[in-house]
JSON list of C-alpha atoms in Angstrom, two decimals:
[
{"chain": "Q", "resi": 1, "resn": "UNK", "atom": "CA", "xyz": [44.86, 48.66, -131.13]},
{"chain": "Q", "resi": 2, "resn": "UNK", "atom": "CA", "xyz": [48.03, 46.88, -130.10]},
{"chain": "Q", "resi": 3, "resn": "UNK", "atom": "CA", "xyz": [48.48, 45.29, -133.45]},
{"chain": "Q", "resi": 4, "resn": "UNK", "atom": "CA", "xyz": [48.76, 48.51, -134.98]},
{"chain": "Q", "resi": 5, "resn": "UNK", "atom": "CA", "xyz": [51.87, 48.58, -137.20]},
{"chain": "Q", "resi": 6, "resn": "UNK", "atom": "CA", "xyz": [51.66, 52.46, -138.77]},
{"chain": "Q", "resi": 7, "resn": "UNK", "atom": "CA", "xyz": [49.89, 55.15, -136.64]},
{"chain": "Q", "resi": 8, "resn": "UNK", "atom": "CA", "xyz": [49.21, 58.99, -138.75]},
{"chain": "Q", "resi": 9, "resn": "UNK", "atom": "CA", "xyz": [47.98, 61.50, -136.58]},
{"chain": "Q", "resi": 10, "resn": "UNK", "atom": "CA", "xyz": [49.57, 64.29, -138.07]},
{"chain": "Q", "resi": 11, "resn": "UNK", "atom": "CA", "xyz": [48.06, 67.43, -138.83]},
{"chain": "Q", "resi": 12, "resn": "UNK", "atom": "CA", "xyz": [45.00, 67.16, -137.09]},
{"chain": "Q", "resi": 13, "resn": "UNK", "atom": "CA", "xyz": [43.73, 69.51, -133.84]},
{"chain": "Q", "resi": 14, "resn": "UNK", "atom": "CA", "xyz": [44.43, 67.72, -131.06]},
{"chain": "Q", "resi": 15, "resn": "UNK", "atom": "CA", "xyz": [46.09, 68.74, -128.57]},
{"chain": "Q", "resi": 16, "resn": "UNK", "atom": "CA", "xyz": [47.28, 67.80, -124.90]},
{"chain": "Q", "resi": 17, "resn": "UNK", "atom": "CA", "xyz": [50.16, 65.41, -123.96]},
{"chain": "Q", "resi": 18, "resn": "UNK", "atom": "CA", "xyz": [50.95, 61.81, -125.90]},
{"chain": "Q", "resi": 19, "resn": "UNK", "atom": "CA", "xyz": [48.29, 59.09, -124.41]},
{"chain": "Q", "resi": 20, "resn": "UNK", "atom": "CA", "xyz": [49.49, 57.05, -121.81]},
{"chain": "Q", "resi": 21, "resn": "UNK", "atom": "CA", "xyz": [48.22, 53.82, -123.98]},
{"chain": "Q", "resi": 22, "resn": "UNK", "atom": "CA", "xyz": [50.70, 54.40, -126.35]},
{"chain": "Q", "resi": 23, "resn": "UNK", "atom": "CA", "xyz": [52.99, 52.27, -124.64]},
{"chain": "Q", "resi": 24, "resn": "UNK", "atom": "CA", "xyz": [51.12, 49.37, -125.48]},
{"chain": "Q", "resi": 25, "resn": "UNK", "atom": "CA", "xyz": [51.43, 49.84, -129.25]},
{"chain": "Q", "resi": 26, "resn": "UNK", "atom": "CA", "xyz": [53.96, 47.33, -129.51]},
{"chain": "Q", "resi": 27, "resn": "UNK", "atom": "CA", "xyz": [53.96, 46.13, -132.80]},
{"chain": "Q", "resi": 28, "resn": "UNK", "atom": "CA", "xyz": [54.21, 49.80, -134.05]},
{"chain": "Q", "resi": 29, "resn": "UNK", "atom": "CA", "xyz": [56.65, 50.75, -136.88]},
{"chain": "Q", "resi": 30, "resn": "UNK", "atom": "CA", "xyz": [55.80, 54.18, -137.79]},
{"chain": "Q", "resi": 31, "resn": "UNK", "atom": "CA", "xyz": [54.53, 57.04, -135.85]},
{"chain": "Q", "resi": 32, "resn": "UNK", "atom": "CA", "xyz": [53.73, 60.04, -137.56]},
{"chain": "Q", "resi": 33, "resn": "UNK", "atom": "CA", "xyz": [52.47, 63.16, -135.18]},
{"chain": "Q", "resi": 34, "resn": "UNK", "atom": "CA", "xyz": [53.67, 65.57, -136.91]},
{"chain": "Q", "resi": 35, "resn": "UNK", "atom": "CA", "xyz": [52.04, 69.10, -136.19]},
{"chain": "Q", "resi": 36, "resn": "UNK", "atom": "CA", "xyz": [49.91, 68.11, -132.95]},
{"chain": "Q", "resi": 37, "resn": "UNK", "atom": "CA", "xyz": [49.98, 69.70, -130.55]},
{"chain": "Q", "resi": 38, "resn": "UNK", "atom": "CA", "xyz": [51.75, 67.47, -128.00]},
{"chain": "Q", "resi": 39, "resn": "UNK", "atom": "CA", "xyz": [52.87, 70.52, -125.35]},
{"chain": "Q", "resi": 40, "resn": "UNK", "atom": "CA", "xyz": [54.97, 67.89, -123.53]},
{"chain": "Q", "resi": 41, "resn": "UNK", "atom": "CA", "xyz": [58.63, 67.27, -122.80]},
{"chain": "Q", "resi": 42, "resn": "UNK", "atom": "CA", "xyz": [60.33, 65.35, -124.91]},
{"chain": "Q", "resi": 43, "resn": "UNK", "atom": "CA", "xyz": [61.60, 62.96, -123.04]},
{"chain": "Q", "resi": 44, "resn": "UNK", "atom": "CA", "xyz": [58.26, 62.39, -121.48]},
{"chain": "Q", "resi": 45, "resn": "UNK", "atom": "CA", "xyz": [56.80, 61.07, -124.77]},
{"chain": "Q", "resi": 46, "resn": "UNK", "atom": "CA", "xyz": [60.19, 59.12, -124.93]},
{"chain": "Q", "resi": 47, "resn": "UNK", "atom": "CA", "xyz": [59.82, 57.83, -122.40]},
{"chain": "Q", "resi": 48, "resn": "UNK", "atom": "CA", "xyz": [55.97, 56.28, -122.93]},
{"chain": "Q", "resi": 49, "resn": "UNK", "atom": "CA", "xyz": [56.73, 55.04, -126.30]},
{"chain": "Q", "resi": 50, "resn": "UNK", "atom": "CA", "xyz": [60.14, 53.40, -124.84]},
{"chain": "Q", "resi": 51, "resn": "UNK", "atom": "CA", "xyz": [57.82, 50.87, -122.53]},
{"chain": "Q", "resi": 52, "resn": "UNK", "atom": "CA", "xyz": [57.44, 48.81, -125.77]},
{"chain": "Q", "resi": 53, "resn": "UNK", "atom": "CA", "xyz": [57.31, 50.61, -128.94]},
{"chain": "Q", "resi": 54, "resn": "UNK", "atom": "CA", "xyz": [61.04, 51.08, -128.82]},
{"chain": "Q", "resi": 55, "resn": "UNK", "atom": "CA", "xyz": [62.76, 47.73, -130.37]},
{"chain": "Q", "resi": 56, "resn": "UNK", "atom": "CA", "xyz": [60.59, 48.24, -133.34]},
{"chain": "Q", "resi": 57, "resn": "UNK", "atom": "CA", "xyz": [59.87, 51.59, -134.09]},
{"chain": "Q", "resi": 58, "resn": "UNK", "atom": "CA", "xyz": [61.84, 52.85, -137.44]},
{"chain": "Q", "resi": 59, "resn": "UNK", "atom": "CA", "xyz": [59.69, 56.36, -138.44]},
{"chain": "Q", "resi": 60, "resn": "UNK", "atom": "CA", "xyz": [59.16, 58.54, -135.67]},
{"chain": "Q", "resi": 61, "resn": "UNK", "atom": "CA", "xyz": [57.90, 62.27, -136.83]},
{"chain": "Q", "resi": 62, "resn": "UNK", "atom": "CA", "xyz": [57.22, 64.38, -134.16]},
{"chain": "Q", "resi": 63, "resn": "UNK", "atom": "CA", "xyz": [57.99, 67.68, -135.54]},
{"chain": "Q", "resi": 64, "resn": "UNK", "atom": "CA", "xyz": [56.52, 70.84, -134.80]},
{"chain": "Q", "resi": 65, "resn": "UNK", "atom": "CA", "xyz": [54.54, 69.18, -131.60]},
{"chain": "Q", "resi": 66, "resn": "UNK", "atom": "CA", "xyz": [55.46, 72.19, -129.49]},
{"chain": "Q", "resi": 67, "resn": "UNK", "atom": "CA", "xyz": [58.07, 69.75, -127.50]},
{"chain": "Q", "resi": 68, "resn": "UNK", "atom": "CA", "xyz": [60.32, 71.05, -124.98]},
{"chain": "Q", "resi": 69, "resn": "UNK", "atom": "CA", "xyz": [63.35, 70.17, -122.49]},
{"chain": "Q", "resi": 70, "resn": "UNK", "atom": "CA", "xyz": [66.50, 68.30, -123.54]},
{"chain": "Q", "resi": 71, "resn": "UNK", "atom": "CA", "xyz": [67.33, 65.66, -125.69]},
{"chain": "Q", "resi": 72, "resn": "UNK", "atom": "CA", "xyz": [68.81, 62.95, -123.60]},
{"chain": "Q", "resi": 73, "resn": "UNK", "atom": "CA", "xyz": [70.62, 59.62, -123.68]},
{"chain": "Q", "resi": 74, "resn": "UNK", "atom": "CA", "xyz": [67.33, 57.94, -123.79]},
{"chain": "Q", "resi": 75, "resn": "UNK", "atom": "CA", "xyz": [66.68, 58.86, -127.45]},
{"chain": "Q", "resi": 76, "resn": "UNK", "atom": "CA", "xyz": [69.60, 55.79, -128.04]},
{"chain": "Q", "resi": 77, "resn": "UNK", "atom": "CA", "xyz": [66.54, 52.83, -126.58]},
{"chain": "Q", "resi": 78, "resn": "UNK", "atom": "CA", "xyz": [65.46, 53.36, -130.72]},
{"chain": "Q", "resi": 79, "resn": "UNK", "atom": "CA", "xyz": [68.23, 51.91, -131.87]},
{"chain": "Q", "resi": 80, "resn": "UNK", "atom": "CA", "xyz": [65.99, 50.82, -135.33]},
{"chain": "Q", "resi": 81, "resn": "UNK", "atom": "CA", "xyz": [64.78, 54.14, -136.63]},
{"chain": "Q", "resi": 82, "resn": "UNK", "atom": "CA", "xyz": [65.35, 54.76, -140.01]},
{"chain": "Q", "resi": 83, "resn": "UNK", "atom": "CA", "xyz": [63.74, 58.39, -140.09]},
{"chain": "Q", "resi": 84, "resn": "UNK", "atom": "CA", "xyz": [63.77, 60.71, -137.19]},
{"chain": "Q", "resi": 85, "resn": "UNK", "atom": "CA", "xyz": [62.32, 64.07, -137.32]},
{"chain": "Q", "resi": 86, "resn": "UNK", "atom": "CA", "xyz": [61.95, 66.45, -134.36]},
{"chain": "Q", "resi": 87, "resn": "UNK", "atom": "CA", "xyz": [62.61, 69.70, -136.02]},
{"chain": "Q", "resi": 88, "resn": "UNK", "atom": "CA", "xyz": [60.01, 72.76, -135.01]},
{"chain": "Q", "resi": 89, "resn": "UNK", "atom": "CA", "xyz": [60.23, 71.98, -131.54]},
{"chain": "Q", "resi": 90, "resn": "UNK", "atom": "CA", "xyz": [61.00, 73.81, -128.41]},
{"chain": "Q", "resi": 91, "resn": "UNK", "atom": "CA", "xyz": [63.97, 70.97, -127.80]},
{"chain": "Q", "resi": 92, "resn": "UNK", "atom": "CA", "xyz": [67.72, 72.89, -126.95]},
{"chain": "Q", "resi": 93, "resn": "UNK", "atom": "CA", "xyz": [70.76, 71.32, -125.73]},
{"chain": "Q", "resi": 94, "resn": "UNK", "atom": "CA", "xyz": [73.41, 69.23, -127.96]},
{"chain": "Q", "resi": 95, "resn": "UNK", "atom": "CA", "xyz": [72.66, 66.32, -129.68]},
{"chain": "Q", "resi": 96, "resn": "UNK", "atom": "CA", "xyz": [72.88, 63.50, -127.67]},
{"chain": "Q", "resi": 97, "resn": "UNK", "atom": "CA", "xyz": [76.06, 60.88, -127.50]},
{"chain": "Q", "resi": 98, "resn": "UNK", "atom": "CA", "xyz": [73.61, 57.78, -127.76]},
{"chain": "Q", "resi": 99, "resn": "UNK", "atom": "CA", "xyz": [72.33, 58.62, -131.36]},
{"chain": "Q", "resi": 100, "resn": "UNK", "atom": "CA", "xyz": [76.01, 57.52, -132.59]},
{"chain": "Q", "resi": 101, "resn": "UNK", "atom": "CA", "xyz": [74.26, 53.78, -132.37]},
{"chain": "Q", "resi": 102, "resn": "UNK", "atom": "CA", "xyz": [71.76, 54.75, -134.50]},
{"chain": "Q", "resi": 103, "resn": "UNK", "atom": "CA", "xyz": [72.91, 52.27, -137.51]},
{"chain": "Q", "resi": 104, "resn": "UNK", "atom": "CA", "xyz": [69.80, 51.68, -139.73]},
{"chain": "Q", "resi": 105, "resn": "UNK", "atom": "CA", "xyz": [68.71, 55.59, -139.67]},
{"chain": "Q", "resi": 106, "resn": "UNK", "atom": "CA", "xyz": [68.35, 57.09, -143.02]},
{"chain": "Q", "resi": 107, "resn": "UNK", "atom": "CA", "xyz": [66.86, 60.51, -142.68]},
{"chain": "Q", "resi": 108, "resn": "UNK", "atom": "CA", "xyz": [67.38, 62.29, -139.24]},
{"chain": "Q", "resi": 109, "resn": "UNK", "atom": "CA", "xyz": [65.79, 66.02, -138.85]},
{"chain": "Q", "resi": 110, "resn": "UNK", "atom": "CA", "xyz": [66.88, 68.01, -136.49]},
{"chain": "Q", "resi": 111, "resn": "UNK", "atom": "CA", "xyz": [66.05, 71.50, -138.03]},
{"chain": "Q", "resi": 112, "resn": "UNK", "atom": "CA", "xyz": [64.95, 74.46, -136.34]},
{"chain": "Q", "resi": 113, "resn": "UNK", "atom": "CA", "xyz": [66.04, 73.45, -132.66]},
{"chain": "Q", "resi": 114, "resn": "UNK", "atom": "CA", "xyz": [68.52, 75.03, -130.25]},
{"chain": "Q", "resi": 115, "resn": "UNK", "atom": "CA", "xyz": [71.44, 72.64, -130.37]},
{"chain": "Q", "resi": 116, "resn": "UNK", "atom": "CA", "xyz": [74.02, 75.06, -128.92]},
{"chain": "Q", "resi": 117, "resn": "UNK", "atom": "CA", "xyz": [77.27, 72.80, -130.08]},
{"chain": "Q", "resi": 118, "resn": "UNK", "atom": "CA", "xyz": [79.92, 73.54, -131.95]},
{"chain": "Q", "resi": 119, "resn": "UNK", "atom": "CA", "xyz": [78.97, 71.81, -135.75]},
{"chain": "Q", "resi": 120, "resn": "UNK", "atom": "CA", "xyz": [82.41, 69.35, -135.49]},
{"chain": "Q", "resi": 121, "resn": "UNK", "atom": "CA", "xyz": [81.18, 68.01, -132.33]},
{"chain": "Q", "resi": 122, "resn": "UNK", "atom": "CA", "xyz": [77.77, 67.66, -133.74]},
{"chain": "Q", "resi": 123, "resn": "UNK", "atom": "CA", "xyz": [79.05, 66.00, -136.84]},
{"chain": "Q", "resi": 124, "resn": "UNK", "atom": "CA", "xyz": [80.94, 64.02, -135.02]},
{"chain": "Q", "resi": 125, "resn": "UNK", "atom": "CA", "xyz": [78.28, 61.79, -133.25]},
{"chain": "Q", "resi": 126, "resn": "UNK", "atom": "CA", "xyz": [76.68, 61.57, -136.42]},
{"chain": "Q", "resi": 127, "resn": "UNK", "atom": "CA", "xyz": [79.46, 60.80, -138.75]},
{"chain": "Q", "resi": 128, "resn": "UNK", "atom": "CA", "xyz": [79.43, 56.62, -138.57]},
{"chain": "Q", "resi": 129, "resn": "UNK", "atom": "CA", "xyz": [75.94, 56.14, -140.24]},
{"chain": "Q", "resi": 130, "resn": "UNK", "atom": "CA", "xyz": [77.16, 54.51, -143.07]},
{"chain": "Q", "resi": 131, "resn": "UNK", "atom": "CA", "xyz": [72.85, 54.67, -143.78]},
{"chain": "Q", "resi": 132, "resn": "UNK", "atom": "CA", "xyz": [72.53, 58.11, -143.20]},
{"chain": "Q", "resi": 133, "resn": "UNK", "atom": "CA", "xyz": [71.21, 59.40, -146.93]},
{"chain": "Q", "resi": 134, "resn": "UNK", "atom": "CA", "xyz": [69.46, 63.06, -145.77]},
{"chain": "Q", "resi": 135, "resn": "UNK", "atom": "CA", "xyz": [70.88, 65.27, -142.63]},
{"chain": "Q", "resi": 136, "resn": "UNK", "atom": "CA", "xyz": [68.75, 68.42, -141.89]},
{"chain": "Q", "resi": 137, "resn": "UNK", "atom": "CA", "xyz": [70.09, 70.82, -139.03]},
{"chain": "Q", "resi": 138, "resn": "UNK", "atom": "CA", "xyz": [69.25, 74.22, -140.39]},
{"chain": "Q", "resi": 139, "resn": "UNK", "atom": "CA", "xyz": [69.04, 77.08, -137.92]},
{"chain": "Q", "resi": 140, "resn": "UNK", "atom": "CA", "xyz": [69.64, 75.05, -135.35]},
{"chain": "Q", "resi": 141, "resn": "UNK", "atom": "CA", "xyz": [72.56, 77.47, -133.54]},
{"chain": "Q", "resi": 142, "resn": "UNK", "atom": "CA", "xyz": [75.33, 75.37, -134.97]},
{"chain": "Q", "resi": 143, "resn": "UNK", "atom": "CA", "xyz": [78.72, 77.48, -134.55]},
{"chain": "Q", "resi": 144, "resn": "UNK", "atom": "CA", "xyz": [82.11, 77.38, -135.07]},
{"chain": "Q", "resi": 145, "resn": "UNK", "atom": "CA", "xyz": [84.49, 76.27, -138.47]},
{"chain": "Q", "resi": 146, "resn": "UNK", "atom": "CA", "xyz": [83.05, 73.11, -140.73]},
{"chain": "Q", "resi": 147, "resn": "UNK", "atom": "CA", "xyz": [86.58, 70.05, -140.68]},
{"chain": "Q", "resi": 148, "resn": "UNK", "atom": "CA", "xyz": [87.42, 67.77, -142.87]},
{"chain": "Q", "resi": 149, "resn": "UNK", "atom": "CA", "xyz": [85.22, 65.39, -140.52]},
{"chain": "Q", "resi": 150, "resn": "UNK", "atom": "CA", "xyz": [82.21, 66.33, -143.19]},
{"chain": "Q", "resi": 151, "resn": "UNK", "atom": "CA", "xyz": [84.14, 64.07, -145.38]},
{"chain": "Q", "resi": 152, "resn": "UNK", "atom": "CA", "xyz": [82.58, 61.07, -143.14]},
{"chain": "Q", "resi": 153, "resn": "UNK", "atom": "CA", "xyz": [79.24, 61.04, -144.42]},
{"chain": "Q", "resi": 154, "resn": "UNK", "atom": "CA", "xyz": [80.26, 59.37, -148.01]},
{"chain": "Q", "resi": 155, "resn": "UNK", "atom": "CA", "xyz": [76.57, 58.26, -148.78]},
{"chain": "Q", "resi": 156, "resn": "UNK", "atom": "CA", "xyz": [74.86, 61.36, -147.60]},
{"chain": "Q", "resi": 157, "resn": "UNK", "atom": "CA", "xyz": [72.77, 62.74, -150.58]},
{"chain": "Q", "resi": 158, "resn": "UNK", "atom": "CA", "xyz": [71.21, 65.86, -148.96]},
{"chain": "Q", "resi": 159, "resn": "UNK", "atom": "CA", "xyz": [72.67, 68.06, -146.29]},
{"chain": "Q", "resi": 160, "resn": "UNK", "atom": "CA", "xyz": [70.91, 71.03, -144.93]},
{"chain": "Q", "resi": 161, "resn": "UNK", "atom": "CA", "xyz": [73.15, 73.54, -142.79]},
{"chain": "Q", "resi": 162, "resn": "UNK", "atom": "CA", "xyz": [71.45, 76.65, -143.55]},
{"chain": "Q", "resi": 163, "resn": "UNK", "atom": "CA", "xyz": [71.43, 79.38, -141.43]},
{"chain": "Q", "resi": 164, "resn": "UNK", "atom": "CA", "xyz": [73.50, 78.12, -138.32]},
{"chain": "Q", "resi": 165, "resn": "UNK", "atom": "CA", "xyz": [76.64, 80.13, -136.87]},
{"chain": "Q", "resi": 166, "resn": "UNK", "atom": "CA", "xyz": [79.45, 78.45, -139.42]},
{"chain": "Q", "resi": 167, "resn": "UNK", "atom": "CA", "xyz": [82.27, 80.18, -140.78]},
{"chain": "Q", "resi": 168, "resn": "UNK", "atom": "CA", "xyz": [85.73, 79.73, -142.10]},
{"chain": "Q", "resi": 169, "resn": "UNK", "atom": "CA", "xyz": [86.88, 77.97, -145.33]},
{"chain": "Q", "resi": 170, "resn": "UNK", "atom": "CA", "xyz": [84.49, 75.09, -147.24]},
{"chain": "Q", "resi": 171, "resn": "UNK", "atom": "CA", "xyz": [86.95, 71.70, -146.02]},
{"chain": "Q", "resi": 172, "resn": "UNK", "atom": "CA", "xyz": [88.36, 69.96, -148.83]},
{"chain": "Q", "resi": 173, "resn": "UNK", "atom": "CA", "xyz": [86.79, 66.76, -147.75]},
{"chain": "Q", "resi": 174, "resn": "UNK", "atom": "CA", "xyz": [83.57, 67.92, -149.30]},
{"chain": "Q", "resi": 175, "resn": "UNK", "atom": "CA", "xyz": [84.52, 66.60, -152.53]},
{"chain": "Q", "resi": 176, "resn": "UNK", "atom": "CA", "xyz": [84.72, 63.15, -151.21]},
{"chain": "Q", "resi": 177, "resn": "UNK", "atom": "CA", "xyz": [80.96, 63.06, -150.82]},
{"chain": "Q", "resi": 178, "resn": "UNK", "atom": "CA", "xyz": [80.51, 61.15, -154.15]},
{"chain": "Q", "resi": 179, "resn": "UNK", "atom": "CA", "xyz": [76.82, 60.91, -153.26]},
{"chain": "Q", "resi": 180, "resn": "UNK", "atom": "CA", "xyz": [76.06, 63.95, -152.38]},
{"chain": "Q", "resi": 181, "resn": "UNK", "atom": "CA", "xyz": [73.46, 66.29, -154.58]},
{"chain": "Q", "resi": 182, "resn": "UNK", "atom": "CA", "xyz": [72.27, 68.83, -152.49]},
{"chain": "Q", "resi": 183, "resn": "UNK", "atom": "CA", "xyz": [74.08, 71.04, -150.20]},
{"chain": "Q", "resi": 184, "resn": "UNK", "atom": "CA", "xyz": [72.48, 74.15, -148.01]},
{"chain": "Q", "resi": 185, "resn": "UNK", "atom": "CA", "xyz": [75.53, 76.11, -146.47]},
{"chain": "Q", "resi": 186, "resn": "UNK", "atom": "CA", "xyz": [74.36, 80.01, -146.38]},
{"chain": "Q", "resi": 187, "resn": "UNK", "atom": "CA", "xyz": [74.29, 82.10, -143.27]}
]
């Protein structure tokens, strides 16, 4: 197995923690476990595919894997991902610092999570992938007034803020997303 390159799991009945062997998947590109029931801590199954997977991982999908704990600085060792997705999950605290070196990522999911950070601060870490095409964060306890800093993400074509704690006037930097096509602000 250590020349696999893409591994789909998803939406099957297992259940228990990420395998141990995993780390040894080092020619892996894609991992898709989306919807398995992982019960684990996030940075647990981090940590086991950081041994080796990490330089060359670009999909990761772990969404709705019953994951809990924080998101830490160790989420910045995948430094090639392209798509992230760890919405669903258990997962609170803000979004880490490290994903700001994130440069290739293209799709990043963080929906449905407790993120408890103001949106600006949130936007912030995110706002120099020049890549980043599709940004999903809805209902994940986002609060405070949207700045002008939205204005960063010039090649973002979907962004999904639905149902998080924003309020105050739409910024005027908005209409310098030339790229943009779908928007999701409601409350």
């Amino acid at each position: 197995m250590n020349s696999l390159v893409i591994l789909d799991l998803s939406f099957n009945d297992f259940d228990g923690g990420i395998p141990i062997s995993f780390k040894h998947l080092c020619n892996l590109r894609s991992l898709d476990l989306t919807s398995v029931r992982l019960s684990q801590e996030v940075n647990e199954v981090l940590k086991i595919l950081s041994e080796c997977v990490s330089d060359g991982l670009e999909l990761l999908s772990l969404s709705e894997c019953e994951l809990s704990g924080y998101l830490t600085d160790d989420l910045g060792r995948f430094r090639n991902f392209s798509f992230l997705d760890l919405s669903s999950n258990l997962i609170s605290g803000p979004i880490p610092r490290s994903l700001k070196h994130f440069c290739n990522l293209k799709t990043l999911n963080l929906q449905n999570l407790k993120l408890n950070q103001g949106i600006n601060e949130g936007l912030e870490i995110l706002s120099g992938y020049d890549a980043l095409e599709s940004l999903y964060l809805y209902d994940s306890q986002l609060s405070a007034y949207l700045t002008d800093r939205l204005g960063h993400f010039r090649n973002l074509v979907t962004l999904d803020l639905d149902d998080n704690l924003i309020s105050g006037p739409i910024p005027l930097s908005l209409g310098e997303m030339k790229s943009l096509r779908i928007l999701k602000l409601s409350l």
